Tab-separated table of C-alpha atoms in Angstrom:
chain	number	residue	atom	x	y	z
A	1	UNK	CA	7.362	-20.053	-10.261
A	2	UNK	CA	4.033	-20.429	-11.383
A	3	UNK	CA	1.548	-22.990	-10.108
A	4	UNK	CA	-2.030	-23.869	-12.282
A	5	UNK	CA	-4.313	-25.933	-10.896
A	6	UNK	CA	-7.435	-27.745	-12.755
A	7	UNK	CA	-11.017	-28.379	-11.119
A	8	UNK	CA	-13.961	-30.172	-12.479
A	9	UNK	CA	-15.847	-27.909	-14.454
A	10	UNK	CA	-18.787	-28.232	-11.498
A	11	UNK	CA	-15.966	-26.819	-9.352
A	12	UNK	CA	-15.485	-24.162	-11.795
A	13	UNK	CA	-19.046	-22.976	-11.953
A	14	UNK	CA	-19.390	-23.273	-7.785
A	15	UNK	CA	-16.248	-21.231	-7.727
A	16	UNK	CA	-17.340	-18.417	-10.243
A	17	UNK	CA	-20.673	-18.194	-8.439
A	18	UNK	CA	-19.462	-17.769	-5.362
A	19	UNK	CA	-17.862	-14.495	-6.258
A	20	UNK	CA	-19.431	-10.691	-6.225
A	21	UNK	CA	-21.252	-10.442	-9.622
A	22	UNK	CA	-21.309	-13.795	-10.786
A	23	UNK	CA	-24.875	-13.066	-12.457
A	24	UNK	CA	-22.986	-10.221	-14.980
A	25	UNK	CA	-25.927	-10.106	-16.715
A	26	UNK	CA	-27.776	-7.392	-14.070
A	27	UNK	CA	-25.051	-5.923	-13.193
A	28	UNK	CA	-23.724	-2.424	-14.336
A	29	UNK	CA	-20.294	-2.277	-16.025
A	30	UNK	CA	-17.231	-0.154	-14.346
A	31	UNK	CA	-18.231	3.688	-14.357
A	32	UNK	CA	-21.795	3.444	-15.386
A	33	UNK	CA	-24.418	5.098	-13.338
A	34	UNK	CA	-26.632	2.694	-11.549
A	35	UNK	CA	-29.119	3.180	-14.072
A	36	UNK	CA	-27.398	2.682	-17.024
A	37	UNK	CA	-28.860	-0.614	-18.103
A	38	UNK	CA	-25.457	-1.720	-19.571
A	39	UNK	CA	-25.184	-5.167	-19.151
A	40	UNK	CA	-22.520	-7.488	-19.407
A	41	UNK	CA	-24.027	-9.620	-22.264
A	42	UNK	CA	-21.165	-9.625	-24.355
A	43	UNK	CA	-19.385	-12.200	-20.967
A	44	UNK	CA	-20.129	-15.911	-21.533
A	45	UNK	CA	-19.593	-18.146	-18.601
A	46	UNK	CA	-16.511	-19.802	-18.649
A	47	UNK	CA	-16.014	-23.701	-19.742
A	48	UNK	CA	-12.626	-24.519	-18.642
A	49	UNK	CA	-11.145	-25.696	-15.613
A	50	UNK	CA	-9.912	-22.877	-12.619
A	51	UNK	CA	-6.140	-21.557	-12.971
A	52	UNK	CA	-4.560	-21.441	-9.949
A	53	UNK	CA	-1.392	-18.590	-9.296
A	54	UNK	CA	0.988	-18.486	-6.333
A	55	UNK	CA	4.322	-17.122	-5.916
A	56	UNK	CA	6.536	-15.672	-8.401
A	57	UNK	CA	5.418	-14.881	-11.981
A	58	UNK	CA	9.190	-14.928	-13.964
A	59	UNK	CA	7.844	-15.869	-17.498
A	60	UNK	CA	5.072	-13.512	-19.491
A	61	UNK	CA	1.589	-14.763	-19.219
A	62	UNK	CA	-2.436	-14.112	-20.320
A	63	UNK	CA	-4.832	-14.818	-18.606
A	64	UNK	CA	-7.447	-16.051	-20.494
A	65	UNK	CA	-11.571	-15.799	-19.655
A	66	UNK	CA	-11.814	-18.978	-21.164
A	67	UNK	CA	-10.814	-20.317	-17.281
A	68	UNK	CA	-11.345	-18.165	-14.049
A	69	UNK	CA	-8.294	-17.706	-11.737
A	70	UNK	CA	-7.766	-17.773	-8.208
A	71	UNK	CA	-4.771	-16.034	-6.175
A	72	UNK	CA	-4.289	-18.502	-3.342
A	73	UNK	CA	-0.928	-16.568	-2.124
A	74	UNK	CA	0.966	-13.305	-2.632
A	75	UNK	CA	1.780	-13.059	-5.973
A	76	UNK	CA	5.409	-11.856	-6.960
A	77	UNK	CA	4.699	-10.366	-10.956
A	78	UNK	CA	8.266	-10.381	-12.115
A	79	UNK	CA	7.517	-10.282	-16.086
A	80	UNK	CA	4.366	-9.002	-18.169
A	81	UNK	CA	0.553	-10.357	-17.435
A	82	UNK	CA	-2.358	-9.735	-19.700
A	83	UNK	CA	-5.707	-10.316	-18.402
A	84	UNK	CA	-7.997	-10.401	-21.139
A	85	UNK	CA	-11.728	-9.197	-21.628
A	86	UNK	CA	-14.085	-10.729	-19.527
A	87	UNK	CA	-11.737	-12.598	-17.353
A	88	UNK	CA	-12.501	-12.838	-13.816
A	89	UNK	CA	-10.198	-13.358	-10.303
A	90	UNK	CA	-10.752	-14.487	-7.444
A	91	UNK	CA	-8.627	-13.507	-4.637
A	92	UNK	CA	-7.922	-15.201	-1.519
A	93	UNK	CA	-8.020	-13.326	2.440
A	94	UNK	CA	-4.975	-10.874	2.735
A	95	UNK	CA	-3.386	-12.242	-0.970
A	96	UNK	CA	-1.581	-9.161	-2.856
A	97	UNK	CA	-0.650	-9.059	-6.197
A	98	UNK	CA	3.239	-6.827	-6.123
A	99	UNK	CA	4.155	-5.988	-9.281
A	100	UNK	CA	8.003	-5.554	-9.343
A	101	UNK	CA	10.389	-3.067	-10.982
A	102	UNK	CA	10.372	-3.873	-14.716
A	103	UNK	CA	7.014	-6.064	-14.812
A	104	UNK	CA	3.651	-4.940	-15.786
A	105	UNK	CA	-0.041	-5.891	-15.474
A	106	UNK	CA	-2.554	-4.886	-17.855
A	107	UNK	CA	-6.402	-5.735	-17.719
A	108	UNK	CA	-7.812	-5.385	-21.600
A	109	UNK	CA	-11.637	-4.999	-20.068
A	110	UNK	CA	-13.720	-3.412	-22.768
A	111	UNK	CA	-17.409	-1.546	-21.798
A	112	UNK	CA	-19.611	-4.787	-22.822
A	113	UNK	CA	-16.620	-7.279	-21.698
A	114	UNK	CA	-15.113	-5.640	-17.671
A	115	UNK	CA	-12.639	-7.739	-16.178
A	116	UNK	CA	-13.181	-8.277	-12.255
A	117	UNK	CA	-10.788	-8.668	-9.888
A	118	UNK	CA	-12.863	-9.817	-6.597
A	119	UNK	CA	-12.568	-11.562	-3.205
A	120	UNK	CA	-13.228	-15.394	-3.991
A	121	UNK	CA	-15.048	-15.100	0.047
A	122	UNK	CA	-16.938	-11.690	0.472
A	123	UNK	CA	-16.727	-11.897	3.931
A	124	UNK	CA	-13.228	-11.723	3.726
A	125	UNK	CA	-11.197	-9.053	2.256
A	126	UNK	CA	-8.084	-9.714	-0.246
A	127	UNK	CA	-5.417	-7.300	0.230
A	128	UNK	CA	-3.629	-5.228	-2.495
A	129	UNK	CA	-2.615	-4.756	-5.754
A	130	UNK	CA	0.992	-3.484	-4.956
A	131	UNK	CA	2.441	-1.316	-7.347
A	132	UNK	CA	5.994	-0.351	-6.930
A	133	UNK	CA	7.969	2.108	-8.697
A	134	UNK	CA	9.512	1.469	-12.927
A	135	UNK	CA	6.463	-1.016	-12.873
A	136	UNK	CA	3.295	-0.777	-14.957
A	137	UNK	CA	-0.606	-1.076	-14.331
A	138	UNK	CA	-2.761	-0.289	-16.863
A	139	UNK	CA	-6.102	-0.856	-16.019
A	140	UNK	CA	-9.172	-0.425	-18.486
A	141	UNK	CA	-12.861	-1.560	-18.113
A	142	UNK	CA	-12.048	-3.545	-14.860
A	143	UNK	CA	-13.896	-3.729	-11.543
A	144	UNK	CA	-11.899	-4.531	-7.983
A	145	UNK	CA	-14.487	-5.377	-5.486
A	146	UNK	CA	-13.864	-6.931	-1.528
A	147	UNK	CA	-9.756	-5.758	-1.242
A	148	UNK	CA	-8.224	-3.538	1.106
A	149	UNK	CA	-8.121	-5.989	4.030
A	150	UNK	CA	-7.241	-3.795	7.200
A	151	UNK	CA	-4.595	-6.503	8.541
A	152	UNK	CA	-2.598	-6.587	5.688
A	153	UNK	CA	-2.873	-3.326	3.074
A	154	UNK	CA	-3.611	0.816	3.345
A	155	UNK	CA	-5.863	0.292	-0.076
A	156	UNK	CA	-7.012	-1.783	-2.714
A	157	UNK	CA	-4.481	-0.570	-4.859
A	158	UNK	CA	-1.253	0.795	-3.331
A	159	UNK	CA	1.455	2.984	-5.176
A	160	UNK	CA	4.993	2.688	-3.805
A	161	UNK	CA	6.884	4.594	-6.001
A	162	UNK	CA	9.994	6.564	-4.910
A	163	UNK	CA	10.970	10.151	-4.033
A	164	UNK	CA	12.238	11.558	-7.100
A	165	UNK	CA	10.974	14.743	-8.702
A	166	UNK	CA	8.855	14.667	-11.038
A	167	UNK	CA	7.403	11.405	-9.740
A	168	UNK	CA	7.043	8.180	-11.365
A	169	UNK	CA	3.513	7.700	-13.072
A	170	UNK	CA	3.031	3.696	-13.363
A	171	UNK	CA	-0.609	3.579	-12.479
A	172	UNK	CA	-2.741	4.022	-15.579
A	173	UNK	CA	-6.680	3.801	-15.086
A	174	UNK	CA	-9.910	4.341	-17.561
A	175	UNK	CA	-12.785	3.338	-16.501
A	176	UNK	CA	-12.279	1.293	-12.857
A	177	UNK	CA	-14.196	0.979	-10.480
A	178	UNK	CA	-13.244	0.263	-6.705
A	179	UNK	CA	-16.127	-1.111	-4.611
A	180	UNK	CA	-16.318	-2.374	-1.049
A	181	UNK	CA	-12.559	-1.428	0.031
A	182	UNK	CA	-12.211	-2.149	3.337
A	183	UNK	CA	-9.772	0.865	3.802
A	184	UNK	CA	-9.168	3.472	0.929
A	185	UNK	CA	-9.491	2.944	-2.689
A	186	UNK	CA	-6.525	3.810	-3.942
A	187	UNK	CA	-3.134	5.139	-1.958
A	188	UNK	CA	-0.286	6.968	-3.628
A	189	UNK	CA	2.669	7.771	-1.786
A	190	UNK	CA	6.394	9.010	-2.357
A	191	UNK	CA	6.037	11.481	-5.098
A	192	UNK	CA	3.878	9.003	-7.896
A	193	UNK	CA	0.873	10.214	-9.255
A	194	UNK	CA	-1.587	8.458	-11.751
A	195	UNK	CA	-0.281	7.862	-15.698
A	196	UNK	CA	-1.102	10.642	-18.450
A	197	UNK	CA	-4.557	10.178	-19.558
A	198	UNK	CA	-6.310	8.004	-16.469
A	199	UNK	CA	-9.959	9.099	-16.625
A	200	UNK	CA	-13.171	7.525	-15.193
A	201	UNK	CA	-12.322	6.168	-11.950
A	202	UNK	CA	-15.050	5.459	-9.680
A	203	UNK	CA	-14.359	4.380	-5.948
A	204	UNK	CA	-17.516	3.365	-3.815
A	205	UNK	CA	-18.249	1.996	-0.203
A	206	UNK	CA	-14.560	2.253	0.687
A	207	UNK	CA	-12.670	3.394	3.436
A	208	UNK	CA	-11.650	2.781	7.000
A	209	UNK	CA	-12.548	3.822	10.613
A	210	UNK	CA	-8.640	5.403	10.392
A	211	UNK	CA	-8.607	6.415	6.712
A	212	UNK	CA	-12.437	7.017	5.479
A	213	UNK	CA	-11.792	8.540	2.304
A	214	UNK	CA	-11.999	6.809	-1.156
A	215	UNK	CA	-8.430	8.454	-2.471
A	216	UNK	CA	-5.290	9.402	-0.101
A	217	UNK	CA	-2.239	10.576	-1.843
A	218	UNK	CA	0.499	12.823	-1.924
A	219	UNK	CA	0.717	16.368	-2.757
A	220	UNK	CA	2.604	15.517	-6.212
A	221	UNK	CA	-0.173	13.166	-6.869
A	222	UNK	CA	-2.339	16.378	-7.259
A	223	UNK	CA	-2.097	17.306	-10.697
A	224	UNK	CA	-2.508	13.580	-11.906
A	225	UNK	CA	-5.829	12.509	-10.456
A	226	UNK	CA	-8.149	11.737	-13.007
A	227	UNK	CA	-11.882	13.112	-13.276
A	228	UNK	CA	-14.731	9.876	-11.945
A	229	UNK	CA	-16.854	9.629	-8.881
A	230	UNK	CA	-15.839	9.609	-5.188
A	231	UNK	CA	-19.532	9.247	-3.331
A	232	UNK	CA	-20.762	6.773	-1.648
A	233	UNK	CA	-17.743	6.136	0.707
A	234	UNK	CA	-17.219	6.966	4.793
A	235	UNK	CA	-15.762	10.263	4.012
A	236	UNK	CA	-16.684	11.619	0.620
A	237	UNK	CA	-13.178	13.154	0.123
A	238	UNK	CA	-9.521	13.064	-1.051
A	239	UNK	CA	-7.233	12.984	1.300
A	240	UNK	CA	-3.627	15.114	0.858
A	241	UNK	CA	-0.650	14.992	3.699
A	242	UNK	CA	2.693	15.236	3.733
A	243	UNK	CA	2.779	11.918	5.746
A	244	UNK	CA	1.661	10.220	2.765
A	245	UNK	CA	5.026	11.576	0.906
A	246	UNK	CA	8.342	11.041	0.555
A	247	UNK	CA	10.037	11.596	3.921
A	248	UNK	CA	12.712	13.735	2.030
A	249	UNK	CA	10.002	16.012	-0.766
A	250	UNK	CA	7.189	15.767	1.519
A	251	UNK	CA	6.250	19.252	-0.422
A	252	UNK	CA	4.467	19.826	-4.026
A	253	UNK	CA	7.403	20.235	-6.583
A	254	UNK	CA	6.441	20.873	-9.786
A	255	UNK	CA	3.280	22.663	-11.440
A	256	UNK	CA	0.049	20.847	-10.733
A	257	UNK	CA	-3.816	21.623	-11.252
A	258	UNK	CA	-6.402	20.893	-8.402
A	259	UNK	CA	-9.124	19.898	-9.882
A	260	UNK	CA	-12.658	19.992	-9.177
A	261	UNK	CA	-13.452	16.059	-8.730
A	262	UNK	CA	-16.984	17.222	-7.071
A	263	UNK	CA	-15.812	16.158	-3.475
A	264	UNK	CA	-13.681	18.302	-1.012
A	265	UNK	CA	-10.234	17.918	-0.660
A	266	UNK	CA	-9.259	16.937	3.136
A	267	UNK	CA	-5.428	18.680	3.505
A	268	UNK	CA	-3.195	17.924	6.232
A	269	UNK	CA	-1.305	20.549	5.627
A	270	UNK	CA	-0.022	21.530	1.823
A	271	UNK	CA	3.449	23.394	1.221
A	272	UNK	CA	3.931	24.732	-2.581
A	273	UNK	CA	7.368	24.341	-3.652
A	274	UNK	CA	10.635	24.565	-1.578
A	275	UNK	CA	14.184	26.705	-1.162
A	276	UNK	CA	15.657	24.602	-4.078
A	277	UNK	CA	12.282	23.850	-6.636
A	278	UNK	CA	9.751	25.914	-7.889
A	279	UNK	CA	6.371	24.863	-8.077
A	280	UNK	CA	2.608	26.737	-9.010
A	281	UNK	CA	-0.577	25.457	-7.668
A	282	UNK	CA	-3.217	26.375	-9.883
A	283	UNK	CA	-6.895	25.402	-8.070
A	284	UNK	CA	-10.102	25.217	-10.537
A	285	UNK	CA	-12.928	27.228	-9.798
A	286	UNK	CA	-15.772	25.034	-7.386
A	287	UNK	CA	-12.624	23.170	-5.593
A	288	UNK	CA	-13.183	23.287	-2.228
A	289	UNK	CA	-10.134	22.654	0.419
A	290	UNK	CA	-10.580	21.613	3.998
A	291	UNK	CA	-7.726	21.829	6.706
A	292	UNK	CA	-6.574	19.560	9.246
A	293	UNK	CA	-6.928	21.722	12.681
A	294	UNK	CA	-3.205	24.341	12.326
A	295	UNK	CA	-2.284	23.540	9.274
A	296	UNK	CA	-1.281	26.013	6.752
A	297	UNK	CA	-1.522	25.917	2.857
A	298	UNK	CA	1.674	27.626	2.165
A	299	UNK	CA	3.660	29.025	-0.843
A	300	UNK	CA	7.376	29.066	0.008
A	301	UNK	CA	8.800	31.863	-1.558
A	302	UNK	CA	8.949	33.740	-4.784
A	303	UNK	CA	10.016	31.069	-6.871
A	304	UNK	CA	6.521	29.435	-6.349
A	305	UNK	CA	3.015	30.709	-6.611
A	306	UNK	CA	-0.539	29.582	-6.086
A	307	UNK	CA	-3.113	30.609	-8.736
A	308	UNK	CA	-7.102	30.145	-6.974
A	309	UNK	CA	-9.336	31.614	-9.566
A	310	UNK	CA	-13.014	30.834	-8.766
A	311	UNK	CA	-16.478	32.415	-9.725
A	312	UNK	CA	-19.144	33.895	-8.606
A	313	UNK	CA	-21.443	31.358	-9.306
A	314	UNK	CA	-18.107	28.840	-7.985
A	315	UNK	CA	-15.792	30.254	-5.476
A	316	UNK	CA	-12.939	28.494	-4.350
A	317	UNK	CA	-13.430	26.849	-1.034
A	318	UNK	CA	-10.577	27.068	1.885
A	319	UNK	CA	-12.238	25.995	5.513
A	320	UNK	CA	-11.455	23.875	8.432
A	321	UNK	CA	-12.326	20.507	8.155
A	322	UNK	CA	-13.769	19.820	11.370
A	323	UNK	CA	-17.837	18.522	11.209
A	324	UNK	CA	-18.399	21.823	13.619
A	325	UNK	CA	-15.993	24.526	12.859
A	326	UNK	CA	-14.889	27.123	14.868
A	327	UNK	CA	-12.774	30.223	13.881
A	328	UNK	CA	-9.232	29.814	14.450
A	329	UNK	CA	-9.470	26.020	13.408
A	330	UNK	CA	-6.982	26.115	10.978
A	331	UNK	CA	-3.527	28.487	10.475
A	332	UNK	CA	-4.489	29.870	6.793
A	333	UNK	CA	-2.940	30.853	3.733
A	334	UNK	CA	0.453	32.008	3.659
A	335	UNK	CA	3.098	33.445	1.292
A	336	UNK	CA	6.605	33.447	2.250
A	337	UNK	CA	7.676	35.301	-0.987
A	338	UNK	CA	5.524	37.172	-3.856
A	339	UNK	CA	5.268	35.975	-7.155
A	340	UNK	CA	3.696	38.247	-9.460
A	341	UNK	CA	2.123	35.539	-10.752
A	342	UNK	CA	-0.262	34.589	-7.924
A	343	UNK	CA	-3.852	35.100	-7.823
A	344	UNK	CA	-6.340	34.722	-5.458
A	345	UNK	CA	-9.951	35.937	-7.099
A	346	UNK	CA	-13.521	34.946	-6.105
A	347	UNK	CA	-12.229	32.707	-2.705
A	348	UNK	CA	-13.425	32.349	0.154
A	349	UNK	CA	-11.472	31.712	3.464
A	350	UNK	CA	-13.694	30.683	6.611
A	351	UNK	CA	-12.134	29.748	9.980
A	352	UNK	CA	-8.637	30.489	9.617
A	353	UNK	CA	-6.515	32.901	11.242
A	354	UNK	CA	-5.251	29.677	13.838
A	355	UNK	CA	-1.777	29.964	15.268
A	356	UNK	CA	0.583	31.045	12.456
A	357	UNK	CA	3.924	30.735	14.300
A	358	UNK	CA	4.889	33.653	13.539
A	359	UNK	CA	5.548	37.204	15.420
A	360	UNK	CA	6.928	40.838	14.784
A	361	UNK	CA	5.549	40.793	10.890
A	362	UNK	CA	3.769	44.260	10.221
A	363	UNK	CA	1.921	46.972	12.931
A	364	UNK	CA	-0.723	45.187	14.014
A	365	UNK	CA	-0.413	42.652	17.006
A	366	UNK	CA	-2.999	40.562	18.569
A	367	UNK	CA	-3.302	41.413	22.599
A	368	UNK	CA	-0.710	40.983	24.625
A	369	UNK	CA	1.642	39.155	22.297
A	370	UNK	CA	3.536	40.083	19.087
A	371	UNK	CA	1.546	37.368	17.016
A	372	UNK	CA	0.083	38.362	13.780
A	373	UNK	CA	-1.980	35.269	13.230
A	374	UNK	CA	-4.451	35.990	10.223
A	375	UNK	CA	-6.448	34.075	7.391
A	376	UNK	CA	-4.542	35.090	4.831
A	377	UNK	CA	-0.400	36.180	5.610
A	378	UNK	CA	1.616	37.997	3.476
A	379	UNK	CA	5.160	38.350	4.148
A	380	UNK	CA	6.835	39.992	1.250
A	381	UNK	CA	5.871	43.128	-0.484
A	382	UNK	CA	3.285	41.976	-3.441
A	383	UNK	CA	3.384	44.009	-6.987
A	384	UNK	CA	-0.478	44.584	-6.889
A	385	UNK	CA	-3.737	43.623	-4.819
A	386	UNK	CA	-3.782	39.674	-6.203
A	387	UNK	CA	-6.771	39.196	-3.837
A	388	UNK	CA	-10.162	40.732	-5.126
A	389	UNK	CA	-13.625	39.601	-5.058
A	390	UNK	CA	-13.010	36.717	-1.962
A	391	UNK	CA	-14.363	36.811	1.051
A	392	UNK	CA	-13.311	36.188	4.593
A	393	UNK	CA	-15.025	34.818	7.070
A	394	UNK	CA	-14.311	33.494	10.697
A	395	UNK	CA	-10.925	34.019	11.806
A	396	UNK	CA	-9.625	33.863	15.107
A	397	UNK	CA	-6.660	36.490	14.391
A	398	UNK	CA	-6.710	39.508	11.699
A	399	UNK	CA	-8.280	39.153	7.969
A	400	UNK	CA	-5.139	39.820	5.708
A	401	UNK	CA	-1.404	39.923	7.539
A	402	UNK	CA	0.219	42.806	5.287
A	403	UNK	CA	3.385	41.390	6.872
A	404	UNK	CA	6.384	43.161	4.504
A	405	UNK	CA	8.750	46.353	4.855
A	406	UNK	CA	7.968	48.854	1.976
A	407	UNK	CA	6.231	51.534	0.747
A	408	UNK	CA	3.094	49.683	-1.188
A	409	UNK	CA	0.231	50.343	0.375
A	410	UNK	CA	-1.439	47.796	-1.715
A	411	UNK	CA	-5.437	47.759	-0.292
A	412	UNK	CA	-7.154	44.711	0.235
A	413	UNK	CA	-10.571	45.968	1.715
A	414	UNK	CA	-11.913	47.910	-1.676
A	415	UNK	CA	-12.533	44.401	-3.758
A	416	UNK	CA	-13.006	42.217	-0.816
A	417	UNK	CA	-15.247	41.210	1.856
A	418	UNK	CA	-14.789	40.232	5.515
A	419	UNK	CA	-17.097	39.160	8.611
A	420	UNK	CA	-16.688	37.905	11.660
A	421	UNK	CA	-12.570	38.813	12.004
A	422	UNK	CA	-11.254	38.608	15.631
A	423	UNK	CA	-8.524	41.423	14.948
A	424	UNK	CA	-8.187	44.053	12.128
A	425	UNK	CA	-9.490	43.038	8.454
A	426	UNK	CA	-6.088	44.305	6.949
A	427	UNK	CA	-3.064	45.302	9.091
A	428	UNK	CA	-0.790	47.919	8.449
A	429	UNK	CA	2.741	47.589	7.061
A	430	UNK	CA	5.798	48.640	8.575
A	431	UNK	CA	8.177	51.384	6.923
A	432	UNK	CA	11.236	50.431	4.597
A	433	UNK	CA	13.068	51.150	7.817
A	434	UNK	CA	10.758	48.895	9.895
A	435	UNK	CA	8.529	51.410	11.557
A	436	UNK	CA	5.104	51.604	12.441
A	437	UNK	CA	3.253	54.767	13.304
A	438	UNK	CA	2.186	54.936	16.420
A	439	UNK	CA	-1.625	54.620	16.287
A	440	UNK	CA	-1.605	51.780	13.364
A	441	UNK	CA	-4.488	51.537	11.380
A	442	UNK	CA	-6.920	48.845	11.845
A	443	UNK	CA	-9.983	48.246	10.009
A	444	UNK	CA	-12.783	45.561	11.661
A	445	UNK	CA	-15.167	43.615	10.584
A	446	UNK	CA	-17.270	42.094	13.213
């Protein structure tokens, strides 16, 4: 049910200037630089009396910015809620707003009239917008400032949305900003991912002590996550684990492009595709990846394929995500299988070559062990040389793992670069028959 509550019109204008950005009138509009000098002109103060909601929202409603409303209690959205230009919210300490299977919520902010969606107390936090899977949000022009409360939510807005392939998409965004989360912006989980066409998200002093970046999601959330600004926050990154997944697809399945959102990406660990689903990674030129300490970025098996094309001028990025890293930090790239279509060109790989795992591949053996830990491993026989121009920098084991049975000799060393390798820059293959000669060849690189 739904419960509205009027105040005195002197109420209403205490309320209203009680929360973040009462005084619209200085104030920037969602996704405009600083300096912009867009106002909100366009936003008259409202005249009518505070709306109060609480509990469970069965009936279609729009909220009008005639009044302003306050959440005073979780709020159950059942059915379909407009919130129209210039409206602004006020949200209790730890209050949600879930928005159930079948319901939607849709701010209708507009450049010159933003909706806001704020704490009514800035000292303390609301909690979440909740949005769970066959529901919409479709947020445009609209500004969440103050949510995220630690004790209650993982993120200001939080996507709960199932574990089938391809994912569900019920988060649309164009120009949003997220502002003073106290723990990530936004968090997808399961397989979801943002809606077709969400551009223009901004997320700004947000994050936690546990999660400090502005953006945590899933690996199929990759492909979806629309182009905006991520500064400003504790950890100027987006955040990718398996952990954040569907317990049961906890992998990427289904073609996705990483793009370049101008901040690193933070990986704990990234598998492309599985025994069952094919999958190809494609990474823009200027991304730049950062690995959780032995984790791999890993493509399958021949079904799937990962496509890194930088630049010169913009190399693809692949390094250990420690704030002082050391070779062998992380386990590196590896492919199971080869698909002719992968493509590494103009990477570069810096302190990989961690414990892979993995023993008896190839000629070449580190001492005193059959492990064949290297930056980049190769375990399958590829059609041509699909690494050329990278370099590779740091690692604690070899340079390239040429890890299959066969008779390519495909070279790595004639288009690429290496420094500081532990082991051999390129290892030598075994035989069809699985032999090795007996001095194996072993370029360095120190």
């Amino acid at each position: 049910m739904r419960a509205s509550f009027r105040r005195s019109a002197l109420m209403l204008l205490l309320t209203t200037c009680t929360l973040p950005g009462c005084s619209s009138e200085s104030d920037p509009t969602p996704g405009d630089p600083p300096d912009s000098g867009v106002v909100d002109t366009d936003c008259p103060a409202p005249t009518g009396a505070t709306v109060t909601h609480q509990g469970t929202l069965s009936a279609a409603e729009t909220w009008s910015a005639a009044s302003p409303h306050v959440i005073t209690s979780d709020l159950q959205v059942n059915s379909a809620v407009t919130v129209e230009p210039c409206t602004v919210v006020g949200v209790e300490a730890n209050r949600r707003i879930e928005v159930n299977p079948g319901a939607s919520f849709v701010t209708q902010g507009t450049q010159a009239k933003p909706v806001r969606i704020q704490a009514l107390d800035a000292s303390k936090p609301w909690g979440e917008i909740l949005v769970n899977a066959n529901s919409s949000v479709h947020l445009t022009w609209t500004t969440l400032s103050g949510g995220g409360s630690p004790s209650l939510s993982d993120a200001t807005i939080r996507v709960r949305a199932g574990a089938a392939l391809p994912g569900n998409r019920p988060l649309f965004v164009d120009h949003v900003t997220i502002q003073d989360s106290r723990s990530p912006g936004i968090l997808i989980n399961g397989t979801a991912g943002f809606a077709d066409g969400s551009t223009a998200l901004t997320i700004t002093g947000s994050g936690s002590e546990e999660q400090p970046q502005p953006l945590v999601v899933n690996p199929n959330a990759l492909g979806t996550l629309p182009t905006g600004s991520y500064t400003g926050n504790r950890e100027d990154s987006v955040f990718v684990s398996p952990d954040i997944a569907s317990a049961t697809i906890s992998y990427l399945g289904g073609n996705a492009t990483l793009r370049d959102l101008g901040v690193p990406y933070h990986v704990d660990g990234l598998t492309v595709g599985n025994h069952d689903t094919a999958a190809t990674l494609t990474i823009e030129a200027g991304a730049e990846l950062r690995f959780e300490p032995a984790r791999t970025l890993r493509t399958y098996d021949s079904k799937s394929a990962l496509i890194a094309a930088g630049t010169a001028q913009r190399p693809v990025v692949f390094t250990s995500a420690k704030a002082t890293p050391v070779a062998g930090d992380w386990a590196g790239i590896r492919f199971d299988g080869h698909n002719p279509a992968n493509r590494l060109e103009s990477i570069r790989v810096r302190y990989a070559g961690g414990p892979c795992q993995c023993s008896g591949f190839g000629c070449n053996y580190l001492p005193d062990s059959f492990d064949v830990s290297s930056a980049i491993l190769l375990l399958e026989e590829p059609s041509s040389p699909f690494i050329a121009n990278s370099s590779i920098e740091d690692s604690a084991g070899h340079g390239i793992l040429r890890g299959w049975r066969g008779t390519s000799a495909a070279d790595f060393t004639a288009t690429n670069t290496f420094a500081r390798i532990a082991a051999c820059t390129q290892t030598t293959p075994k035989s069809t028959e699985g032999t090795c000669p007996s001095d194996p060849p072993c370029p360095r690189a120190l």
